[in-house]
């Protein structure tokens, strides 16, 4: 019997000790302080406002010179010289090609000789006419002879004018054997090599391209074009380009 009472008493003591320990833990937990809030971090702010923006769009395009000039000779002959090389920049008046000048030098000399003969014939006919007029005043020559002297002198005058025109034509043709650049630009590919035979006003020797300004040709879809016509082109950044091209 004492043993049973001892065991029961020991059990009560243990339960009481456990209750006291639990109560002490609760009091200790209640007595702890609440942790402080973490420090605030500095935050920067940005004011957002609407503004125009340029949107770039890629297109497949082809460049084109503002001005192109085909170089054609005004006289025919054998091509003797090519001064600038292909792709080289040239200025107005720069010498490009030279055609064989010897035939045209000979033609000019022949025209000058023919003009000299016509002028000599005119001098003689003028003397004959003056003599005929003086003789007609004293009825020493017939009216028919006087008329013949006048006609011959008029023919010689016309022959001199024709000779002067031939000399001028021969001078022009000789000048056309040297071909110069009519614009500032870049020389394209030569279509005929030295020694080739050129035909007047037909053979294309080369093409000059004016590259100080260039066209850029590109195409856009019909939907984009309608958008531009609706007045919404600013958002695509294409208004200025289309106006300048138009």
PDB file of C-alpha atoms in Angstrom:
ATOM      1  CA  UNK A   1       0.000   0.000   0.000  1.00  0.00           C
ATOM      2  CA  UNK A   2       2.737   2.607   0.838  1.00  0.00           C
ATOM      3  CA  UNK A   3       4.389   1.767  -2.458  1.00  0.00           C
ATOM      4  CA  UNK A   4       1.208   2.601  -4.419  1.00  0.00           C
ATOM      5  CA  UNK A   5       0.826   5.881  -2.607  1.00  0.00           C
ATOM      6  CA  UNK A   6       4.432   6.793  -3.307  1.00  0.00           C
ATOM      7  CA  UNK A   7       4.022   6.159  -7.010  1.00  0.00           C
ATOM      8  CA  UNK A   8       0.842   8.229  -7.185  1.00  0.00           C
ATOM      9  CA  UNK A   9       2.456  11.073  -5.294  1.00  0.00           C
ATOM     10  CA  UNK A  10       5.452  10.994  -7.653  1.00  0.00           C
ATOM     11  CA  UNK A  11       3.166  11.195 -10.674  1.00  0.00           C
ATOM     12  CA  UNK A  12       1.401  14.243  -9.306  1.00  0.00           C
ATOM     13  CA  UNK A  13       4.696  15.922  -8.617  1.00  0.00           C
ATOM     14  CA  UNK A  14       5.876  15.346 -12.213  1.00  0.00           C
ATOM     15  CA  UNK A  15       2.615  16.677 -13.690  1.00  0.00           C
ATOM     16  CA  UNK A  16       2.843  19.736 -11.504  1.00  0.00           C
ATOM     17  CA  UNK A  17       6.424  20.320 -12.575  1.00  0.00           C
ATOM     18  CA  UNK A  18       5.422  20.052 -16.219  1.00  0.00           C
ATOM     19  CA  UNK A  19       2.587  22.548 -15.763  1.00  0.00           C
ATOM     20  CA  UNK A  20       4.901  24.987 -14.004  1.00  0.00           C
ATOM     21  CA  UNK A  21       7.484  24.654 -16.821  1.00  0.00           C
ATOM     22  CA  UNK A  22       4.862  25.229 -19.492  1.00  0.00           C
ATOM     23  CA  UNK A  23       3.579  28.265 -17.621  1.00  0.00           C
ATOM     24  CA  UNK A  24       7.111  29.614 -17.340  1.00  0.00           C
ATOM     25  CA  UNK A  25       7.684  29.176 -21.090  1.00  0.00           C
ATOM     26  CA  UNK A  26       4.442  30.986 -21.859  1.00  0.00           C
ATOM     27  CA  UNK A  27       5.372  33.866 -19.566  1.00  0.00           C
ATOM     28  CA  UNK A  28       8.801  34.053 -21.154  1.00  0.00           C
ATOM     29  CA  UNK A  29       7.314  34.060 -24.687  1.00  0.00           C
ATOM     30  CA  UNK A  30       4.837  36.765 -23.770  1.00  0.00           C
ATOM     31  CA  UNK A  31       7.563  38.856 -22.294  1.00  0.00           C
ATOM     32  CA  UNK A  32       9.696  39.008 -25.533  1.00  0.00           C
ATOM     33  CA  UNK A  33       9.669  42.339 -27.532  1.00  0.00           C
ATOM     34  CA  UNK A  34       8.271  42.602 -31.142  1.00  0.00           C
ATOM     35  CA  UNK A  35      11.162  42.963 -33.719  1.00  0.00           C
ATOM     36  CA  UNK A  36      11.562  46.427 -35.303  1.00  0.00           C
ATOM     37  CA  UNK A  37      10.444  47.101 -38.926  1.00  0.00           C
ATOM     38  CA  UNK A  38      13.269  46.982 -41.563  1.00  0.00           C
ATOM     39  CA  UNK A  39      14.559  50.397 -42.811  1.00  0.00           C
ATOM     40  CA  UNK A  40      12.795  51.864 -45.785  1.00  0.00           C
ATOM     41  CA  UNK A  41      14.646  51.733 -49.100  1.00  0.00           C
ATOM     42  CA  UNK A  42      15.046  54.869 -51.248  1.00  0.00           C
ATOM     43  CA  UNK A  43      12.920  54.661 -54.402  1.00  0.00           C
ATOM     44  CA  UNK A  44      13.337  56.955 -57.464  1.00  0.00           C
ATOM     45  CA  UNK A  45      10.279  57.981 -59.467  1.00  0.00           C
ATOM     46  CA  UNK A  46       9.828  58.824 -63.151  1.00  0.00           C
ATOM     47  CA  UNK A  47       7.042  60.924 -64.558  1.00  0.00           C
ATOM     48  CA  UNK A  48       5.583  59.281 -67.657  1.00  0.00           C
ATOM     49  CA  UNK A  49       4.298  61.649 -70.360  1.00  0.00           C
ATOM     50  CA  UNK A  50       3.226  60.918 -73.975  1.00  0.00           C
ATOM     51  CA  UNK A  51       5.549  62.142 -76.737  1.00  0.00           C
ATOM     52  CA  UNK A  52       6.196  61.554 -80.437  1.00  0.00           C
ATOM     53  CA  UNK A  53       8.339  58.564 -81.333  1.00  0.00           C
ATOM     54  CA  UNK A  54       9.893  57.510 -84.636  1.00  0.00           C
ATOM     55  CA  UNK A  55       9.342  53.942 -85.723  1.00  0.00           C
ATOM     56  CA  UNK A  56      11.806  52.650 -88.342  1.00  0.00           C
ATOM     57  CA  UNK A  57      10.705  50.227 -91.029  1.00  0.00           C
ATOM     58  CA  UNK A  58      12.992  48.402 -93.460  1.00  0.00           C
ATOM     59  CA  UNK A  59      12.243  48.303 -97.181  1.00  0.00           C
ATOM     60  CA  UNK A  60      14.080  46.827-100.133  1.00  0.00           C
ATOM     61  CA  UNK A  61      15.095  49.824-102.282  1.00  0.00           C
ATOM     62  CA  UNK A  62      17.167  50.716-105.334  1.00  0.00           C
ATOM     63  CA  UNK A  63      19.253  53.873-105.742  1.00  0.00           C
ATOM     64  CA  UNK A  64      19.085  55.884-108.956  1.00  0.00           C
ATOM     65  CA  UNK A  65      21.061  58.895-110.160  1.00  0.00           C
ATOM     66  CA  UNK A  66      19.144  62.152-110.433  1.00  0.00           C
ATOM     67  CA  UNK A  67      20.513  62.736-113.929  1.00  0.00           C
ATOM     68  CA  UNK A  68      22.048  60.358-116.470  1.00  0.00           C
ATOM     69  CA  UNK A  69      23.532  61.301-119.839  1.00  0.00           C
ATOM     70  CA  UNK A  70      24.336  58.892-122.659  1.00  0.00           C
ATOM     71  CA  UNK A  71      27.489  59.937-124.515  1.00  0.00           C
ATOM     72  CA  UNK A  72      27.065  59.533-128.277  1.00  0.00           C
ATOM     73  CA  UNK A  73      29.508  60.819-130.925  1.00  0.00           C
ATOM     74  CA  UNK A  74      28.327  63.394-133.468  1.00  0.00           C
ATOM     75  CA  UNK A  75      30.784  62.124-136.078  1.00  0.00           C
ATOM     76  CA  UNK A  76      31.916  58.652-137.042  1.00  0.00           C
ATOM     77  CA  UNK A  77      35.375  57.196-137.094  1.00  0.00           C
ATOM     78  CA  UNK A  78      37.880  55.079-135.193  1.00  0.00           C
ATOM     79  CA  UNK A  79      38.040  55.581-131.424  1.00  0.00           C
ATOM     80  CA  UNK A  80      41.613  56.618-130.601  1.00  0.00           C
ATOM     81  CA  UNK A  81      41.609  57.705-126.940  1.00  0.00           C
ATOM     82  CA  UNK A  82      39.685  57.225-123.720  1.00  0.00           C
ATOM     83  CA  UNK A  83      40.856  59.630-121.040  1.00  0.00           C
ATOM     84  CA  UNK A  84      39.014  58.866-117.746  1.00  0.00           C
ATOM     85  CA  UNK A  85      38.706  55.312-116.480  1.00  0.00           C
ATOM     86  CA  UNK A  86      35.396  53.702-115.671  1.00  0.00           C
ATOM     87  CA  UNK A  87      33.992  54.825-112.320  1.00  0.00           C
ATOM     88  CA  UNK A  88      36.109  57.985-112.234  1.00  0.00           C
ATOM     89  CA  UNK A  89      34.540  61.353-111.381  1.00  0.00           C
ATOM     90  CA  UNK A  90      34.575  63.912-114.192  1.00  0.00           C
ATOM     91  CA  UNK A  91      33.747  67.613-114.362  1.00  0.00           C
ATOM     92  CA  UNK A  92      31.934  69.655-116.976  1.00  0.00           C
ATOM     93  CA  UNK A  93      34.157  70.115-120.008  1.00  0.00           C
ATOM     94  CA  UNK A  94      36.536  67.275-119.133  1.00  0.00           C
ATOM     95  CA  UNK A  95      37.829  65.388-122.181  1.00  0.00           C
ATOM     96  CA  UNK A  96      36.362  61.881-122.376  1.00  0.00           C
ATOM     97  CA  UNK A  97      37.078  60.395-125.826  1.00  0.00           C
ATOM     98  CA  UNK A  98      38.958  61.307-129.005  1.00  0.00           C
ATOM     99  CA  UNK A  99      37.962  60.023-132.456  1.00  0.00           C
ATOM    100  CA  UNK A 100      40.518  59.812-135.284  1.00  0.00           C
ATOM    101  CA  UNK A 101      40.896  63.436-136.431  1.00  0.00           C
ATOM    102  CA  UNK A 102      42.943  63.004-139.623  1.00  0.00           C
ATOM    103  CA  UNK A 103      40.007  62.586-142.053  1.00  0.00           C
ATOM    104  CA  UNK A 104      38.344  65.701-140.626  1.00  0.00           C
ATOM    105  CA  UNK A 105      41.556  67.724-140.741  1.00  0.00           C
ATOM    106  CA  UNK A 106      41.819  66.827-144.441  1.00  0.00           C
ATOM    107  CA  UNK A 107      38.165  67.706-145.020  1.00  0.00           C
ATOM    108  CA  UNK A 108      38.694  71.111-143.411  1.00  0.00           C
ATOM    109  CA  UNK A 109      41.732  71.799-145.602  1.00  0.00           C
ATOM    110  CA  UNK A 110      39.764  70.830-148.702  1.00  0.00           C
ATOM    111  CA  UNK A 111      36.866  73.107-147.715  1.00  0.00           C
ATOM    112  CA  UNK A 112      39.233  76.017-147.157  1.00  0.00           C
ATOM    113  CA  UNK A 113      40.837  75.440-150.578  1.00  0.00           C
ATOM    114  CA  UNK A 114      37.437  75.388-152.257  1.00  0.00           C
ATOM    115  CA  UNK A 115      36.525  78.612-150.476  1.00  0.00           C
ATOM    116  CA  UNK A 116      39.736  80.249-151.680  1.00  0.00           C
ATOM    117  CA  UNK A 117      38.909  79.282-155.282  1.00  0.00           C
ATOM    118  CA  UNK A 118      35.410  80.697-154.931  1.00  0.00           C
ATOM    119  CA  UNK A 119      36.731  83.939-153.493  1.00  0.00           C
ATOM    120  CA  UNK A 120      39.242  84.253-156.369  1.00  0.00           C
ATOM    121  CA  UNK A 121      36.487  83.650-158.913  1.00  0.00           C
ATOM    122  CA  UNK A 122      34.371  86.277-157.183  1.00  0.00           C
ATOM    123  CA  UNK A 123      37.147  88.851-157.421  1.00  0.00           C
ATOM    124  CA  UNK A 124      37.476  88.195-161.158  1.00  0.00           C
ATOM    125  CA  UNK A 125      33.739  88.333-161.770  1.00  0.00           C
ATOM    126  CA  UNK A 126      33.504  91.610-159.871  1.00  0.00           C
ATOM    127  CA  UNK A 127      36.179  93.089-162.143  1.00  0.00           C
ATOM    128  CA  UNK A 128      34.392  91.779-165.247  1.00  0.00           C
ATOM    129  CA  UNK A 129      31.119  93.223-164.028  1.00  0.00           C
ATOM    130  CA  UNK A 130      32.642  96.618-163.334  1.00  0.00           C
ATOM    131  CA  UNK A 131      34.236  96.632-166.829  1.00  0.00           C
ATOM    132  CA  UNK A 132      30.981  95.599-168.464  1.00  0.00           C
ATOM    133  CA  UNK A 133      29.051  98.351-166.703  1.00  0.00           C
ATOM    134  CA  UNK A 134      31.541 101.003-167.805  1.00  0.00           C
ATOM    135  CA  UNK A 135      31.416  99.773-171.400  1.00  0.00           C
ATOM    136  CA  UNK A 136      27.620  99.624-171.381  1.00  0.00           C
ATOM    137  CA  UNK A 137      27.505 103.328-170.627  1.00  0.00           C
ATOM    138  CA  UNK A 138      29.095 104.028-174.011  1.00  0.00           C
ATOM    139  CA  UNK A 139      27.184 101.192-175.718  1.00  0.00           C
ATOM    140  CA  UNK A 140      30.392  99.205-176.182  1.00  0.00           C
ATOM    141  CA  UNK A 141      28.768  95.961-174.973  1.00  0.00           C
ATOM    142  CA  UNK A 142      25.344  94.538-175.468  1.00  0.00           C
ATOM    143  CA  UNK A 143      22.730  94.197-172.762  1.00  0.00           C
ATOM    144  CA  UNK A 144      23.073  90.421-173.015  1.00  0.00           C
ATOM    145  CA  UNK A 145      26.779  90.583-172.176  1.00  0.00           C
ATOM    146  CA  UNK A 146      26.072  92.860-169.212  1.00  0.00           C
ATOM    147  CA  UNK A 147      23.401  90.499-167.911  1.00  0.00           C
ATOM    148  CA  UNK A 148      25.798  87.559-168.221  1.00  0.00           C
ATOM    149  CA  UNK A 149      28.447  89.427-166.200  1.00  0.00           C
ATOM    150  CA  UNK A 150      25.887  90.195-163.467  1.00  0.00           C
ATOM    151  CA  UNK A 151      24.702  86.560-163.312  1.00  0.00           C
ATOM    152  CA  UNK A 152      28.257  85.256-163.134  1.00  0.00           C
ATOM    153  CA  UNK A 153      29.102  87.615-160.285  1.00  0.00           C
ATOM    154  CA  UNK A 154      25.955  86.606-158.355  1.00  0.00           C
ATOM    155  CA  UNK A 155      26.849  82.930-158.809  1.00  0.00           C
ATOM    156  CA  UNK A 156      30.329  83.533-157.486  1.00  0.00           C
ATOM    157  CA  UNK A 157      28.877  85.341-154.443  1.00  0.00           C
ATOM    158  CA  UNK A 158      26.671  82.316-153.712  1.00  0.00           C
ATOM    159  CA  UNK A 159      29.638  80.004-154.223  1.00  0.00           C
ATOM    160  CA  UNK A 160      31.653  81.956-151.649  1.00  0.00           C
ATOM    161  CA  UNK A 161      28.804  81.745-149.115  1.00  0.00           C
ATOM    162  CA  UNK A 162      28.520  77.984-149.730  1.00  0.00           C
ATOM    163  CA  UNK A 163      32.275  77.594-149.341  1.00  0.00           C
ATOM    164  CA  UNK A 164      32.228  79.432-146.025  1.00  0.00           C
ATOM    165  CA  UNK A 165      29.424  77.151-144.828  1.00  0.00           C
ATOM    166  CA  UNK A 166      31.435  74.096-145.832  1.00  0.00           C
ATOM    167  CA  UNK A 167      34.441  75.399-143.922  1.00  0.00           C
ATOM    168  CA  UNK A 168      32.270  75.988-140.856  1.00  0.00           C
ATOM    169  CA  UNK A 169      30.831  72.460-141.128  1.00  0.00           C
ATOM    170  CA  UNK A 170      34.306  70.971-141.455  1.00  0.00           C
ATOM    171  CA  UNK A 171      35.441  72.923-138.394  1.00  0.00           C
ATOM    172  CA  UNK A 172      32.458  71.651-136.400  1.00  0.00           C
ATOM    173  CA  UNK A 173      33.082  68.056-137.443  1.00  0.00           C
ATOM    174  CA  UNK A 174      36.719  68.351-136.446  1.00  0.00           C
ATOM    175  CA  UNK A 175      35.670  69.734-133.083  1.00  0.00           C
ATOM    176  CA  UNK A 176      33.195  66.878-132.602  1.00  0.00           C
ATOM    177  CA  UNK A 177      36.065  64.388-132.714  1.00  0.00           C
ATOM    178  CA  UNK A 178      36.877  65.429-129.129  1.00  0.00           C
ATOM    179  CA  UNK A 179      34.034  64.435-126.792  1.00  0.00           C
ATOM    180  CA  UNK A 180      33.757  66.278-123.483  1.00  0.00           C
ATOM    181  CA  UNK A 181      31.573  65.803-120.407  1.00  0.00           C
ATOM    182  CA  UNK A 182      28.340  67.849-120.328  1.00  0.00           C
ATOM    183  CA  UNK A 183      27.836  67.377-116.551  1.00  0.00           C
ATOM    184  CA  UNK A 184      29.645  66.758-113.289  1.00  0.00           C
ATOM    185  CA  UNK A 185      29.312  63.079-112.558  1.00  0.00           C
ATOM    186  CA  UNK A 186      30.748  59.583-112.576  1.00  0.00           C
ATOM    187  CA  UNK A 187      31.731  57.807-115.767  1.00  0.00           C
ATOM    188  CA  UNK A 188      29.999  54.497-116.309  1.00  0.00           C
ATOM    189  CA  UNK A 189      31.166  51.453-118.216  1.00  0.00           C
ATOM    190  CA  UNK A 190      32.738  52.141-121.618  1.00  0.00           C
ATOM    191  CA  UNK A 191      30.718  50.406-124.323  1.00  0.00           C
ATOM    192  CA  UNK A 192      33.447  50.528-126.979  1.00  0.00           C
ATOM    193  CA  UNK A 193      37.159  49.838-126.678  1.00  0.00           C
ATOM    194  CA  UNK A 194      40.005  51.672-128.376  1.00  0.00           C
ATOM    195  CA  UNK A 195      40.214  50.941-132.083  1.00  0.00           C
ATOM    196  CA  UNK A 196      36.486  50.354-132.387  1.00  0.00           C
ATOM    197  CA  UNK A 197      34.477  52.041-135.120  1.00  0.00           C
ATOM    198  CA  UNK A 198      31.856  54.511-133.892  1.00  0.00           C
ATOM    199  CA  UNK A 199      28.795  55.605-135.834  1.00  0.00           C
ATOM    200  CA  UNK A 200      27.666  59.215-135.691  1.00  0.00           C
ATOM    201  CA  UNK A 201      24.668  59.853-133.387  1.00  0.00           C
ATOM    202  CA  UNK A 202      24.208  56.105-132.876  1.00  0.00           C
ATOM    203  CA  UNK A 203      26.983  54.417-130.893  1.00  0.00           C
ATOM    204  CA  UNK A 204      26.746  54.799-127.106  1.00  0.00           C
ATOM    205  CA  UNK A 205      30.266  55.273-125.793  1.00  0.00           C
ATOM    206  CA  UNK A 206      29.377  55.452-122.096  1.00  0.00           C
ATOM    207  CA  UNK A 207      26.856  56.867-119.630  1.00  0.00           C
ATOM    208  CA  UNK A 208      27.548  59.618-117.098  1.00  0.00           C
ATOM    209  CA  UNK A 209      25.740  59.578-113.752  1.00  0.00           C
ATOM    210  CA  UNK A 210      25.178  62.663-111.610  1.00  0.00           C
ATOM    211  CA  UNK A 211      25.578  61.394-108.041  1.00  0.00           C
ATOM    212  CA  UNK A 212      25.529  64.594-105.985  1.00  0.00           C
ATOM    213  CA  UNK A 213      21.910  63.706-105.249  1.00  0.00           C
ATOM    214  CA  UNK A 214      20.318  60.279-105.557  1.00  0.00           C
ATOM    215  CA  UNK A 215      16.804  58.887-105.792  1.00  0.00           C
ATOM    216  CA  UNK A 216      15.868  55.916-103.586  1.00  0.00           C
ATOM    217  CA  UNK A 217      13.076  53.902-105.161  1.00  0.00           C
ATOM    218  CA  UNK A 218      11.056  51.500-103.001  1.00  0.00           C
ATOM    219  CA  UNK A 219       7.520  50.146-102.901  1.00  0.00           C
ATOM    220  CA  UNK A 220       5.100  49.864 -99.994  1.00  0.00           C
ATOM    221  CA  UNK A 221       1.997  47.762 -99.531  1.00  0.00           C
ATOM    222  CA  UNK A 222      -1.440  49.088-100.380  1.00  0.00           C
ATOM    223  CA  UNK A 223      -2.498  48.849 -96.730  1.00  0.00           C
ATOM    224  CA  UNK A 224       0.420  50.992 -95.591  1.00  0.00           C
ATOM    225  CA  UNK A 225      -0.302  53.489 -98.360  1.00  0.00           C
ATOM    226  CA  UNK A 226      -3.905  53.803 -97.217  1.00  0.00           C
ATOM    227  CA  UNK A 227      -2.685  54.346 -93.673  1.00  0.00           C
ATOM    228  CA  UNK A 228      -0.504  57.191 -94.847  1.00  0.00           C
ATOM    229  CA  UNK A 229      -3.356  58.778 -96.765  1.00  0.00           C
ATOM    230  CA  UNK A 230      -5.534  58.571 -93.646  1.00  0.00           C
ATOM    231  CA  UNK A 231      -3.208  60.980 -91.875  1.00  0.00           C
ATOM    232  CA  UNK A 232      -1.637  58.416 -89.567  1.00  0.00           C
ATOM    233  CA  UNK A 233       1.750  58.415 -91.281  1.00  0.00           C
ATOM    234  CA  UNK A 234       3.490  60.297 -88.474  1.00  0.00           C
ATOM    235  CA  UNK A 235       3.642  57.203 -86.306  1.00  0.00           C
ATOM    236  CA  UNK A 236       5.640  55.443 -89.021  1.00  0.00           C
ATOM    237  CA  UNK A 237       8.024  58.338 -89.615  1.00  0.00           C
ATOM    238  CA  UNK A 238       7.422  58.360 -93.377  1.00  0.00           C
ATOM    239  CA  UNK A 239       5.633  61.651 -94.062  1.00  0.00           C
ATOM    240  CA  UNK A 240       8.711  63.710 -94.858  1.00  0.00           C
ATOM    241  CA  UNK A 241      10.159  61.068 -97.133  1.00  0.00           C
ATOM    242  CA  UNK A 242       6.988  60.644 -99.150  1.00  0.00           C
ATOM    243  CA  UNK A 243       6.493  64.386 -99.576  1.00  0.00           C
ATOM    244  CA  UNK A 244      10.047  64.890-100.827  1.00  0.00           C
ATOM    245  CA  UNK A 245       9.730  61.951-103.223  1.00  0.00           C
ATOM    246  CA  UNK A 246       6.323  63.115-104.451  1.00  0.00           C
TER     247      UNK A 246
END
